[in-house]
């Protein structure tokens, strides 16, 4: 997920320091619920964290680094891009690790200029999603501005059905590069599909204050989290560990997801991202290095942070 | 191209030692022509060679190794797989190197289990080409046995049109894993499309003796070559240089194509080919090592071999 919107929505360190109640003005029916931590069975002051790797299936380098990070136990969740070339490799991992907390990273963009992919559906059924080369658009802004919401709905349902046919029961849904958060029509599609599949979604309660349509569309039964930590290009590469370290030290009670992008700084990833260092090969190696480090493990321990998964969120949804 | 058929059709060292006239029984109208070397303007005893890298666009490792080999000047031709994820990277190379001898490696298979691709056309238009996961079939035998020739024709025309739209004017056509040589109906499609685009094709005159339909379908105006050298899994990895060295020392007059498969033995290629060492990462590194070596350069010089390209073959075709 490399998204200007998500970057803008993502929590900054300063807002992390604010009390939870300042996070926004959800509609009353949402606000009346007990806190998410309490609904999940934790004390109200529990600091709950999902450490989530995006972009599984995109490239071998992403798969290999993410699987290695899962094996450390420090990264405990991830989401899969069904249209991407290395899907089958991560599907094999998922089948061999049925306990893994794997969702779908619904994909409407193909963002690396030398390395592209198309939709799951037949191209003539989703022409509004395709650039002139027949791939998904390079950016979330282009994708959202051209996308027919009906075609978006058909395509994301097809991505979910494809994953299920391959033996994956996704634990949650999110949106690659935040395309489905770009406007209300796309967000309504996202929420409708998530409800149909009874799946929790990457939406943060903190977003209510910043994007009107988020709280307008959500209902009390939807399962989402309190906040998201997502590093962005404004952070200098030398400040990587500092950014994440401070985010963890300042973590507020409730459920937070740290969204990370793992890969190795190797020839495949360097080639894919050669003209786009943001969320590029070195960026992903830095994320890998931090989130598989003893430093991160100690930070979790020292700050009394409890790691949870999307499976727990999923149990909040009525069946 | 990893093809049992092509491996079977490929010249063995023993047949390389036979005089040209023993190669087969082409139909009389074909046999009556002067030799290909003479038609190309060379002496009848000229030993002409195309050193051809297959599978461009398949993976970054393939692109990177092939481009590096092109830069040595020792590998002088290649063909591109339009449906593959790394197409855009090789298209950028082609645009920056308009003199490069690049054809299309028409693709009807997706052979690596963790790393897959689909057709260029909308999937619902070419259902006979797709496995149950919606990708092209894993093997040329499965592909050929399911393929509706009309859908094959539509798909390979779409691959050519896609390449042209991206600025590539292919100099020749060949068939990934030899799928289009699997039966007469598919071969007829291949030849019809090649004629429409006035392009030379990877067909070897030596095949006439072994596959009836080849000479039945070909006409005097079709542009193809005399023979093909293509290493196969029967060669031990320790005998790689020996196999190629003897093939070059024994090269007969006329036009031969050496078909090579270049990539680096790196993490991307190892992952893609992990369960298929034939035409796998180490195989491709061995090809790269030999065909960029001083040993190969010396062999070409010492054996008076003249390197030509498919562009020269293309000039034989009436416009």
Coordinates of C-alpha atoms in Angstrom, one line a residue:
Chain A
X1 CA 0.0 0.0 0.0
X2 CA 1.6 3.2 -1.0
X3 CA -1.0 5.8 -0.8
X4 CA -1.0 9.5 -0.5
X5 CA -4.5 9.2 1.0
X6 CA -3.4 6.6 3.5
X7 CA -0.3 8.6 4.3
X8 CA -2.5 11.6 5.0
X9 CA -5.0 9.5 7.0
X10 CA -2.2 7.7 8.8
X11 CA -1.6 8.7 12.4
X12 CA 1.3 11.0 12.9
X13 CA 3.3 10.9 16.1
X14 CA 1.7 14.0 17.4
X15 CA -1.8 12.6 17.1
X16 CA -0.6 9.4 18.7
X17 CA -0.1 11.4 21.9
X18 CA -3.8 12.5 22.0
X19 CA -6.2 10.7 24.2
X20 CA -8.5 8.2 22.4
X21 CA -11.6 10.3 22.8
X22 CA -10.2 13.1 20.8
X23 CA -10.0 11.0 17.7
X24 CA -13.1 12.1 16.0
X25 CA -16.8 12.5 15.9
X26 CA -18.3 9.2 14.8
X27 CA -22.0 9.1 14.3
X28 CA -23.8 8.6 17.6
X29 CA -24.8 5.0 17.0
X30 CA -21.1 4.1 16.6
X31 CA -19.9 6.1 19.5
X32 CA -22.4 4.6 21.9
X33 CA -20.6 1.2 21.8
X34 CA -18.2 0.1 24.5
X35 CA -14.6 0.5 23.4
X36 CA -13.2 -2.0 21.0
X37 CA -10.7 -3.4 23.5
X38 CA -13.5 -4.1 25.9
X39 CA -15.7 -5.7 23.2
X40 CA -12.7 -7.9 22.4
X41 CA -12.5 -9.0 26.1
X42 CA -9.5 -6.9 27.2
X43 CA -9.2 -4.3 29.9
X44 CA -10.1 -0.8 28.6
X45 CA -6.5 0.3 28.9
X46 CA -5.1 -2.6 27.0
X47 CA -2.6 -1.6 24.2
X48 CA -3.4 -4.1 21.4
X49 CA -1.4 -4.2 18.2
X50 CA -1.6 -6.0 14.8
X51 CA 1.7 -6.0 13.0
X52 CA 0.7 -6.3 9.4
X53 CA 2.7 -6.9 6.2
X54 CA 1.0 -5.6 3.1
X55 CA 1.5 -6.7 -0.6
X56 CA 1.9 -10.5 -0.2
X57 CA 1.9 -12.1 -3.6
X58 CA 3.2 -9.0 -5.4
X59 CA 6.8 -10.3 -5.9
X60 CA 9.0 -13.1 -4.7
X61 CA 11.1 -10.7 -2.7
X62 CA 8.0 -9.5 -0.9
X63 CA 6.8 -13.1 -0.2
X64 CA 10.2 -14.3 1.0
X65 CA 10.8 -11.4 3.4
X66 CA 7.2 -11.5 4.7
X67 CA 7.3 -15.3 5.3
X68 CA 10.7 -14.9 7.1
X69 CA 9.2 -12.1 9.2
X70 CA 6.1 -14.3 10.0
X71 CA 8.5 -17.0 11.2
X72 CA 10.0 -14.6 13.8
X73 CA 6.5 -14.2 15.3
X74 CA 7.0 -10.5 15.4
X75 CA 5.0 -9.8 12.2
X76 CA 1.7 -11.6 12.8
X77 CA -0.7 -10.6 10.0
X78 CA -0.6 -9.9 6.3
X79 CA -2.8 -9.4 3.3
X80 CA -2.6 -10.9 -0.2
X81 CA -2.8 -9.3 -3.6
X82 CA -4.8 -11.8 -5.7
X83 CA -4.1 -10.4 -9.2
X84 CA -0.3 -10.4 -8.7
X85 CA 2.2 -12.8 -10.4
X86 CA 3.5 -14.4 -7.3
X87 CA 0.1 -15.2 -5.8
X88 CA 0.6 -19.0 -6.1
X89 CA 3.8 -18.9 -3.9
X90 CA 1.9 -17.2 -1.0
X91 CA -1.1 -19.4 -1.5
X92 CA 1.2 -22.4 -0.9
X93 CA 2.4 -20.7 2.3
X94 CA -1.2 -20.1 3.4
X95 CA -2.2 -23.7 2.8
X96 CA 0.8 -24.9 4.8
X97 CA 0.1 -22.4 7.6
X98 CA -3.7 -22.4 8.1
X99 CA -3.2 -20.6 11.4
X100 CA -1.7 -17.6 9.7
X101 CA -3.7 -14.4 9.9
X102 CA -4.0 -13.6 6.2
X103 CA -6.5 -11.2 4.6
X104 CA -6.9 -9.8 1.1
X105 CA -5.2 -6.6 0.0
X106 CA -7.9 -5.8 -2.6
X107 CA -6.0 -4.6 -5.6
X108 CA -7.1 -2.0 -8.2
X109 CA -3.6 -0.6 -9.0
X110 CA -0.4 -1.9 -10.6
X111 CA 2.1 0.7 -9.5
X112 CA 5.6 -0.3 -10.7
X113 CA 6.4 0.8 -14.2
X114 CA 8.6 -2.2 -15.3
X115 CA 6.5 -4.9 -13.6
X116 CA 2.7 -4.9 -14.1
X117 CA -0.5 -6.9 -13.6
X118 CA -4.1 -6.8 -14.6
X119 CA -7.4 -7.7 -13.0
X120 CA -8.8 -11.1 -12.0
X121 CA -11.9 -10.6 -14.1
X122 CA -11.9 -10.7 -17.9
X123 CA -10.6 -7.4 -19.1
X124 CA -13.7 -6.6 -21.2
X125 CA -15.8 -6.8 -18.0
X126 CA -13.7 -4.2 -16.1
X127 CA -12.6 -1.7 -18.7
X128 CA -12.9 1.2 -16.4
X129 CA -10.2 -0.3 -14.2
X130 CA -7.6 -0.5 -17.0
X131 CA -5.1 1.9 -18.4
X132 CA -4.4 2.0 -22.1
X133 CA -1.9 -0.9 -21.8
X134 CA -4.5 -3.2 -20.3
X135 CA -3.1 -3.2 -16.8
X136 CA -4.6 -1.8 -13.6
X137 CA -3.7 1.9 -13.3
X138 CA -0.4 3.0 -11.9
X139 CA -1.9 5.2 -9.1
X140 CA -4.8 5.1 -6.8
X141 CA -5.9 8.6 -7.9
X142 CA -6.1 7.5 -11.6
X143 CA -7.8 4.3 -10.6
X144 CA -10.4 6.0 -8.4
X145 CA -11.1 8.7 -11.0
X146 CA -11.8 6.2 -13.8
X147 CA -13.4 3.4 -11.8
X148 CA -17.0 2.4 -12.3
X149 CA -18.1 1.3 -8.8
X150 CA -20.0 -1.6 -10.3
X151 CA -16.9 -2.9 -12.0
X152 CA -14.9 -2.3 -8.8
X153 CA -17.5 -4.4 -6.9
X154 CA -17.3 -7.2 -9.5
X155 CA -13.5 -7.2 -9.5
X156 CA -13.1 -7.2 -5.7
X157 CA -15.7 -10.0 -5.3
X158 CA -13.8 -11.9 -8.0
X159 CA -10.5 -11.5 -6.1
X160 CA -12.2 -12.8 -2.9
X161 CA -13.8 -15.7 -4.8
X162 CA -10.5 -16.5 -6.5
X163 CA -8.7 -16.6 -3.1
X164 CA -11.4 -18.9 -1.7
X165 CA -11.2 -21.2 -4.6
X166 CA -7.5 -21.5 -3.9
X167 CA -8.2 -22.5 -0.3
X168 CA -7.7 -19.2 1.4
X169 CA -10.3 -18.1 4.0
X170 CA -9.3 -14.4 4.4
X171 CA -9.5 -13.0 7.9
X172 CA -9.9 -9.4 6.8
X173 CA -10.0 -7.0 3.9
X174 CA -7.9 -4.0 3.1
X175 CA -7.2 -1.9 0.0
X176 CA -3.9 -1.7 -1.8
X177 CA -2.8 1.9 -2.0
X178 CA -6.1 2.9 -0.4
X179 CA -7.9 3.1 -3.6
X180 CA -11.2 2.0 -2.0
X181 CA -10.9 5.0 0.5
X182 CA -10.6 7.6 -2.3
X183 CA -14.3 8.5 -2.5
X184 CA -17.6 7.6 -0.9
X185 CA -18.9 5.4 -3.8
X186 CA -15.8 3.2 -3.7
X187 CA -15.9 3.0 0.1
X188 CA -19.5 2.0 0.0
X189 CA -18.6 -0.9 -2.4
X190 CA -15.8 -1.9 0.0
X191 CA -18.1 -1.9 3.0
X192 CA -20.9 -3.7 1.2
X193 CA -18.6 -6.5 0.1
X194 CA -16.9 -6.8 3.5
X195 CA -20.4 -7.1 5.1
X196 CA -21.4 -9.8 2.7
X197 CA -18.4 -11.8 3.6
X198 CA -18.6 -11.0 7.3
X199 CA -15.1 -9.7 7.3
X200 CA -13.4 -7.0 9.4
X201 CA -11.8 -4.2 7.5
X202 CA -8.8 -1.9 7.6
X203 CA -10.6 1.2 8.7
X204 CA -9.5 3.3 11.7
X205 CA -11.8 5.1 14.0
X206 CA -9.4 8.0 14.0
X207 CA -10.3 8.6 10.3
X208 CA -13.8 9.7 11.3
X209 CA -12.7 13.2 12.1
X210 CA -10.9 13.6 8.7
X211 CA -13.1 12.0 6.1
X212 CA -16.9 12.6 6.5
X213 CA -18.0 9.6 4.4
X214 CA -16.2 7.1 6.5
X215 CA -18.5 7.5 9.5
X216 CA -21.5 8.0 7.3
X217 CA -21.1 4.6 5.7
X218 CA -20.1 2.6 8.7
X219 CA -22.6 0.8 10.9
X220 CA -22.2 -0.5 14.5
X221 CA -21.8 -4.1 13.3
X222 CA -18.8 -3.3 11.1
X223 CA -15.6 -4.5 12.6
X224 CA -12.7 -2.1 12.3
X225 CA -9.9 -0.8 14.5
X226 CA -9.0 2.3 16.4
X227 CA -5.9 3.6 14.6
X228 CA -3.2 2.9 12.1
X229 CA 0.5 3.6 12.1
X230 CA 2.0 3.8 8.7
X231 CA 5.4 5.3 8.0
X232 CA 5.6 7.7 5.1
X233 CA 8.1 9.4 2.8
X234 CA 8.5 12.4 5.1
X235 CA 10.5 10.1 7.5
X236 CA 14.2 10.1 6.6
X237 CA 15.6 6.6 6.1
X238 CA 18.0 7.3 9.0
X239 CA 15.0 7.9 11.3
X240 CA 13.2 4.6 10.5
X241 CA 13.8 2.9 13.8
X242 CA 13.2 6.2 15.7
X243 CA 9.8 6.7 14.0
X244 CA 8.6 3.2 14.8
X245 CA 10.2 3.2 18.3
X246 CA 8.4 6.4 19.2
X247 CA 5.2 5.1 17.7
X248 CA 5.4 2.0 19.9
X249 CA 6.4 3.9 23.0
X250 CA 3.4 6.3 22.5
X251 CA 0.9 3.6 21.6
X252 CA -2.5 4.4 23.0
X253 CA -5.0 2.0 24.5
X254 CA -7.2 0.3 22.0
X255 CA -6.4 -1.6 18.7
X256 CA -3.7 -0.2 16.5
X257 CA -2.4 -1.7 13.2
X258 CA 1.2 -1.1 12.2
X259 CA 1.2 -1.4 8.4
X260 CA 4.6 -2.5 7.1
X261 CA 5.9 -3.3 3.6
X262 CA 8.5 -6.0 3.7
X263 CA 10.8 -7.2 1.0
X264 CA 14.5 -7.6 0.5
X265 CA 16.7 -4.9 -1.1
X266 CA 17.6 -7.4 -3.9
X267 CA 17.8 -7.2 -7.7
X268 CA 14.1 -8.1 -8.3
X269 CA 12.8 -5.5 -5.9
X270 CA 15.3 -2.9 -7.0
X271 CA 14.3 -3.4 -10.6
X272 CA 10.6 -3.2 -9.8
X273 CA 10.9 0.0 -7.8
X274 CA 13.8 1.6 -9.6
X275 CA 12.0 4.8 -10.5
X276 CA 9.9 4.9 -7.2
X277 CA 12.1 4.8 -4.1
X278 CA 9.0 5.5 -1.9
X279 CA 7.9 2.1 -0.8
X280 CA 10.8 0.8 -2.8
X281 CA 13.4 -1.9 -2.2
X282 CA 15.5 -0.1 0.4
X283 CA 12.4 1.1 2.2
X284 CA 11.1 -2.5 2.4
X285 CA 14.4 -3.8 3.6
X286 CA 14.4 -1.1 6.4
X287 CA 10.9 -2.3 7.4
X288 CA 12.1 -5.9 7.4
X289 CA 15.1 -5.1 9.4
X290 CA 13.2 -3.2 12.1
X291 CA 10.2 -5.6 12.4
X292 CA 12.4 -8.7 12.7
X293 CA 14.8 -7.1 15.2
X294 CA 15.3 -7.7 18.9
X295 CA 14.8 -4.0 19.3
X296 CA 11.2 -4.3 18.2
X297 CA 10.7 -7.4 20.3
X298 CA 12.0 -5.5 23.4
X299 CA 9.8 -2.5 22.6
X300 CA 6.7 -4.6 22.6
X301 CA 7.7 -6.2 25.9
X302 CA 8.8 -3.0 27.6
X303 CA 5.6 -1.1 26.6
X304 CA 3.2 -3.9 27.7
X305 CA 1.8 -4.2 24.2
X306 CA -0.3 -7.2 23.4
X307 CA -0.2 -8.5 19.9
X308 CA -3.6 -9.6 18.4
X309 CA -4.8 -10.6 15.0
X310 CA -7.7 -9.8 12.7
X311 CA -9.2 -13.2 13.7
X312 CA -10.2 -11.6 17.0
X313 CA -11.9 -8.7 15.2
X314 CA -13.7 -11.2 13.0
X315 CA -15.4 -12.7 16.1
X316 CA -17.2 -9.5 16.7
X317 CA -19.2 -9.9 13.5
X318 CA -22.6 -11.5 13.8
X319 CA -23.0 -14.6 11.7
Chain B
X1 CA 11.0 -22.3 -24.2
X2 CA 11.1 -25.6 -22.4
X3 CA 9.6 -28.1 -24.7
X4 CA 9.8 -31.8 -25.0
X5 CA 8.8 -31.4 -28.6
X6 CA 11.5 -28.9 -29.3
X7 CA 14.0 -30.9 -27.4
X8 CA 13.0 -33.9 -29.6
X9 CA 13.1 -31.8 -32.8
X10 CA 16.3 -30.1 -31.8
X11 CA 19.4 -31.1 -33.6
X12 CA 21.6 -33.6 -31.8
X13 CA 25.4 -33.6 -32.2
X14 CA 25.3 -36.6 -34.4
X15 CA 22.9 -35.2 -36.9
X16 CA 24.9 -32.0 -37.0
X17 CA 27.6 -34.0 -38.6
X18 CA 25.4 -35.1 -41.5
X19 CA 25.5 -33.2 -44.8
X20 CA 22.8 -30.7 -45.3
X21 CA 21.0 -32.7 -48.0
X22 CA 20.3 -35.5 -45.6
X23 CA 18.2 -33.3 -43.4
X24 CA 14.8 -34.3 -44.8
X25 CA 12.3 -34.5 -47.5
X26 CA 10.8 -31.1 -48.0
X27 CA 8.0 -30.9 -50.5
X28 CA 9.4 -30.4 -54.0
X29 CA 8.4 -26.7 -54.4
X30 CA 10.4 -26.0 -51.2
X31 CA 13.4 -28.1 -52.2
X32 CA 13.7 -26.4 -55.6
X33 CA 14.8 -23.2 -54.1
X34 CA 18.5 -22.2 -53.8
X35 CA 19.9 -22.7 -50.4
X36 CA 19.0 -20.2 -47.7
X37 CA 22.6 -19.0 -47.4
X38 CA 22.7 -18.2 -51.1
X39 CA 19.3 -16.5 -51.0
X40 CA 20.6 -14.3 -48.1
X41 CA 23.6 -13.3 -50.3
X42 CA 26.3 -15.5 -48.7
X43 CA 28.4 -18.2 -50.3
X44 CA 26.8 -21.6 -50.3
X45 CA 29.3 -22.9 -47.6
X46 CA 28.8 -19.9 -45.2
X47 CA 28.1 -21.0 -41.6
X48 CA 25.6 -18.5 -40.4
X49 CA 24.4 -18.3 -36.8
X50 CA 21.7 -16.6 -34.8
X51 CA 22.4 -16.6 -31.1
X52 CA 19.0 -16.2 -29.6
X53 CA 17.8 -15.6 -26.0
X54 CA 14.2 -16.8 -25.3
X55 CA 11.8 -15.7 -22.7
X56 CA 12.4 -12.0 -22.5
X57 CA 9.8 -10.3 -20.3
X58 CA 9.2 -13.4 -18.2
X59 CA 11.1 -12.3 -15.1
X60 CA 13.5 -9.5 -14.1
X61 CA 16.3 -12.1 -13.8
X62 CA 15.7 -13.1 -17.4
X63 CA 15.6 -9.5 -18.6
X64 CA 18.7 -8.5 -16.7
X65 CA 20.8 -11.4 -17.8
X66 CA 19.6 -11.2 -21.5
X67 CA 20.3 -7.5 -21.7
X68 CA 23.8 -8.0 -20.2
X69 CA 24.4 -10.7 -22.8
X70 CA 23.2 -8.5 -25.6
X71 CA 25.6 -5.9 -24.5
X72 CA 28.5 -8.3 -25.0
X73 CA 27.4 -8.6 -28.6
X74 CA 27.7 -12.4 -28.4
X75 CA 24.0 -13.0 -28.0
X76 CA 22.4 -11.0 -30.8
X77 CA 18.7 -11.9 -30.9
X78 CA 15.8 -12.6 -28.6
X79 CA 12.1 -13.0 -28.3
X80 CA 9.6 -11.4 -25.9
X81 CA 6.8 -13.0 -24.0
X82 CA 4.0 -10.4 -24.2
X83 CA 1.7 -11.8 -21.4
X84 CA 4.4 -11.8 -18.7
X85 CA 4.8 -9.5 -15.7
X86 CA 8.1 -8.0 -16.7
X87 CA 7.1 -7.1 -20.2
X88 CA 7.4 -3.3 -19.6
X89 CA 11.0 -3.6 -18.5
X90 CA 12.0 -5.3 -21.8
X91 CA 9.8 -2.9 -23.8
X92 CA 11.8 0.0 -22.3
X93 CA 15.0 -1.8 -23.5
X94 CA 13.6 -2.3 -26.9
X95 CA 12.6 1.3 -27.3
X96 CA 16.1 2.4 -26.3
X97 CA 17.7 -0.1 -28.6
X98 CA 15.7 0.0 -31.8
X99 CA 18.5 -1.8 -33.6
X100 CA 18.0 -4.9 -31.4
X101 CA 16.8 -8.0 -33.2
X102 CA 13.7 -8.7 -31.1
X103 CA 10.9 -11.0 -32.0
X104 CA 7.9 -12.3 -30.1
X105 CA 7.9 -15.6 -28.2
X106 CA 4.2 -16.3 -28.6
X107 CA 3.0 -17.5 -25.2
X108 CA 0.3 -20.1 -24.5
X109 CA 1.8 -21.6 -21.3
X110 CA 2.6 -20.4 -17.8
X111 CA 5.0 -23.0 -16.6
X112 CA 6.3 -22.1 -13.1
X113 CA 4.1 -23.2 -10.3
X114 CA 4.7 -20.3 -7.9
X115 CA 4.7 -17.5 -10.5
X116 CA 2.0 -17.4 -13.1
X117 CA 0.5 -15.3 -15.9
X118 CA -2.6 -15.2 -18.0
X119 CA -3.5 -14.3 -21.6
X120 CA -3.5 -10.8 -23.2
X121 CA -7.1 -11.2 -24.3
X122 CA -10.0 -11.0 -21.9
X123 CA -10.2 -14.4 -20.2
X124 CA -13.8 -15.0 -21.3
X125 CA -12.6 -14.8 -24.9
X126 CA -10.0 -17.5 -24.6
X127 CA -11.4 -20.0 -22.1
X128 CA -9.8 -23.0 -23.9
X129 CA -6.4 -21.6 -23.1
X130 CA -6.9 -21.3 -19.4
X131 CA -6.4 -23.8 -16.5
X132 CA -8.9 -23.9 -13.7
X133 CA -7.0 -21.1 -11.9
X134 CA -7.4 -18.8 -14.8
X135 CA -3.8 -18.9 -15.9
X136 CA -2.3 -20.3 -19.1
X137 CA -1.7 -24.0 -18.8
X138 CA 1.5 -25.2 -17.1
X139 CA 2.7 -27.4 -20.0
X140 CA 2.6 -27.3 -23.8
X141 CA 0.9 -30.7 -23.9
X142 CA -2.0 -29.5 -21.8
X143 CA -2.2 -26.2 -23.6
X144 CA -2.2 -27.9 -27.1
X145 CA -4.7 -30.6 -26.1
X146 CA -7.3 -28.0 -24.8
X147 CA -6.7 -25.1 -27.1
X148 CA -9.3 -24.1 -29.6
X149 CA -7.3 -23.0 -32.7
X150 CA -9.6 -20.0 -33.2
X151 CA -8.8 -18.8 -29.7
X152 CA -5.1 -19.4 -30.2
X153 CA -5.2 -17.3 -33.3
X154 CA -7.1 -14.5 -31.5
X155 CA -4.6 -14.6 -28.6
X156 CA -1.4 -14.6 -30.6
X157 CA -2.7 -11.8 -32.8
X158 CA -3.5 -9.9 -29.6
X159 CA 0.0 -10.5 -28.4
X160 CA 1.5 -9.1 -31.6
X161 CA -0.9 -6.1 -31.6
X162 CA -0.1 -5.4 -28.0
X163 CA 3.7 -5.5 -28.7
X164 CA 3.1 -3.2 -31.7
X165 CA 1.0 -0.8 -29.6
X166 CA 4.0 -0.6 -27.2
X167 CA 6.3 0.4 -30.0
X168 CA 7.9 -3.0 -30.8
X169 CA 8.2 -4.1 -34.4
X170 CA 9.0 -7.7 -34.0
X171 CA 11.6 -9.1 -36.4
X172 CA 10.4 -12.7 -36.1
X173 CA 8.0 -15.1 -34.3
X174 CA 8.6 -18.2 -32.3
X175 CA 6.6 -20.3 -29.8
X176 CA 7.2 -20.5 -26.1
X177 CA 7.7 -24.2 -25.2
X178 CA 6.9 -25.1 -28.7
X179 CA 3.1 -25.2 -28.1
X180 CA 2.4 -24.0 -31.7
X181 CA 4.4 -27.0 -33.1
X182 CA 2.3 -29.6 -31.1
X183 CA -0.2 -30.3 -33.9
X184 CA -1.1 -29.3 -37.4
X185 CA -4.0 -27.2 -36.5
X186 CA -1.9 -25.0 -34.2
X187 CA 1.0 -24.9 -36.6
X188 CA -1.4 -23.7 -39.4
X189 CA -2.5 -20.9 -37.1
X190 CA 1.1 -19.9 -36.4
X191 CA 2.0 -19.9 -40.1
X192 CA -1.1 -18.0 -41.1
X193 CA -0.4 -15.3 -38.6
X194 CA 3.3 -15.1 -39.5
X195 CA 2.3 -14.6 -43.2
X196 CA -0.2 -11.9 -42.3
X197 CA 2.5 -10.0 -40.5
X198 CA 5.2 -10.9 -43.1
X199 CA 7.5 -12.3 -40.4
X200 CA 10.1 -15.0 -40.4
X201 CA 9.5 -17.9 -38.0
X202 CA 11.4 -20.3 -35.9
X203 CA 11.0 -23.4 -38.0
X204 CA 14.0 -25.5 -39.1
X205 CA 14.2 -27.3 -42.4
X206 CA 15.7 -30.3 -40.5
X207 CA 12.2 -30.8 -39.0
X208 CA 10.7 -31.8 -42.3
X209 CA 12.0 -35.3 -42.0
X210 CA 10.5 -35.8 -38.5
X211 CA 7.1 -34.0 -38.6
X212 CA 5.0 -34.4 -41.7
X213 CA 2.7 -31.5 -41.1
X214 CA 5.6 -29.0 -41.1
X215 CA 6.5 -29.4 -44.7
X216 CA 2.8 -29.8 -45.7
X217 CA 1.9 -26.4 -44.2
X218 CA 5.0 -24.4 -45.3
X219 CA 5.2 -22.6 -48.7
X220 CA 8.2 -21.4 -50.6
X221 CA 7.7 -17.8 -49.5
X222 CA 7.8 -18.6 -45.8
X223 CA 11.1 -17.5 -44.2
X224 CA 12.6 -20.0 -41.8
X225 CA 16.0 -21.5 -41.1
X226 CA 18.0 -24.6 -41.7
X227 CA 18.5 -25.9 -38.2
X228 CA 18.3 -25.3 -34.5
X229 CA 20.7 -26.1 -31.6
X230 CA 18.9 -26.3 -28.3
X231 CA 20.5 -27.9 -25.3
X232 CA 18.3 -30.4 -23.4
X233 CA 18.0 -32.0 -20.0
X234 CA 20.0 -35.1 -21.2
X235 CA 23.1 -33.0 -21.0
X236 CA 24.9 -33.1 -17.7
X237 CA 25.5 -29.6 -16.2
X238 CA 29.2 -30.4 -16.2
X239 CA 29.0 -31.0 -20.0
X240 CA 27.4 -27.6 -20.8
X241 CA 30.4 -26.0 -22.4
X242 CA 31.4 -29.2 -24.1
X243 CA 27.9 -29.6 -25.7
X244 CA 27.9 -26.1 -27.0
X245 CA 31.6 -26.2 -28.0
X246 CA 31.0 -29.3 -30.1
X247 CA 27.9 -27.9 -31.6
X248 CA 29.8 -24.9 -32.8
X249 CA 32.8 -26.8 -34.0
X250 CA 30.5 -29.1 -36.0
X251 CA 28.2 -26.3 -37.3
X252 CA 27.1 -27.0 -40.9
X253 CA 26.8 -24.5 -43.7
X254 CA 23.5 -22.7 -43.8
X255 CA 21.5 -20.8 -41.1
X256 CA 21.4 -22.2 -37.6
X257 CA 19.8 -20.7 -34.5
X258 CA 21.3 -21.5 -31.1
X259 CA 18.4 -21.1 -28.7
X260 CA 19.5 -20.1 -25.2
X261 CA 17.7 -19.4 -22.0
X262 CA 19.4 -16.7 -19.9
X263 CA 18.9 -15.6 -16.4
X264 CA 20.9 -15.3 -13.2
X265 CA 20.9 -18.0 -10.6
X266 CA 19.4 -15.6 -8.1
X267 CA 16.6 -15.6 -5.5
X268 CA 13.8 -14.6 -8.0
X269 CA 14.8 -17.2 -10.6
X270 CA 15.4 -19.9 -8.0
X271 CA 12.0 -19.3 -6.4
X272 CA 10.3 -19.3 -9.8
X273 CA 11.9 -22.6 -10.9
X274 CA 12.3 -24.3 -7.5
X275 CA 10.4 -27.4 -8.4
X276 CA 11.6 -27.6 -12.1
X277 CA 15.4 -27.6 -12.4
X278 CA 15.1 -28.2 -16.2
X279 CA 15.3 -24.7 -17.8
X280 CA 15.7 -23.5 -14.1
X281 CA 17.9 -20.9 -12.4
X282 CA 21.2 -22.8 -12.5
X283 CA 20.5 -23.9 -16.1
X284 CA 20.0 -20.3 -17.2
X285 CA 23.1 -19.1 -15.3
X286 CA 25.1 -21.8 -17.1
X287 CA 23.8 -20.6 -20.5
X288 CA 24.6 -17.0 -19.5
X289 CA 28.1 -17.9 -18.4
X290 CA 28.8 -19.8 -21.7
X291 CA 27.3 -17.4 -24.1
X292 CA 29.0 -14.3 -22.6
X293 CA 32.4 -16.1 -22.4
X294 CA 35.6 -15.5 -24.2
X295 CA 35.5 -19.2 -25.0
X296 CA 32.4 -18.7 -27.0
X297 CA 33.8 -15.6 -28.8
X298 CA 36.9 -17.6 -29.8
X299 CA 34.8 -20.6 -31.0
X300 CA 32.9 -18.3 -33.3
X301 CA 36.1 -16.8 -34.7
X302 CA 38.1 -20.1 -35.0
X303 CA 35.2 -21.8 -36.8
X304 CA 34.6 -19.0 -39.3
X305 CA 31.1 -18.5 -38.1
X306 CA 29.2 -15.4 -39.2
X307 CA 26.5 -14.1 -36.9
X308 CA 23.3 -12.9 -38.6
X309 CA 19.9 -11.8 -37.3
X310 CA 16.3 -12.5 -38.1
X311 CA 16.2 -9.1 -39.8
X312 CA 18.1 -10.6 -42.7
X313 CA 15.6 -13.5 -42.9
X314 CA 12.8 -10.9 -42.9
X315 CA 14.1 -9.4 -46.1
X316 CA 13.4 -12.6 -48.0
X317 CA 9.7 -12.1 -47.5
X318 CA 7.8 -10.3 -50.3
X319 CA 6.0 -7.2 -49.2

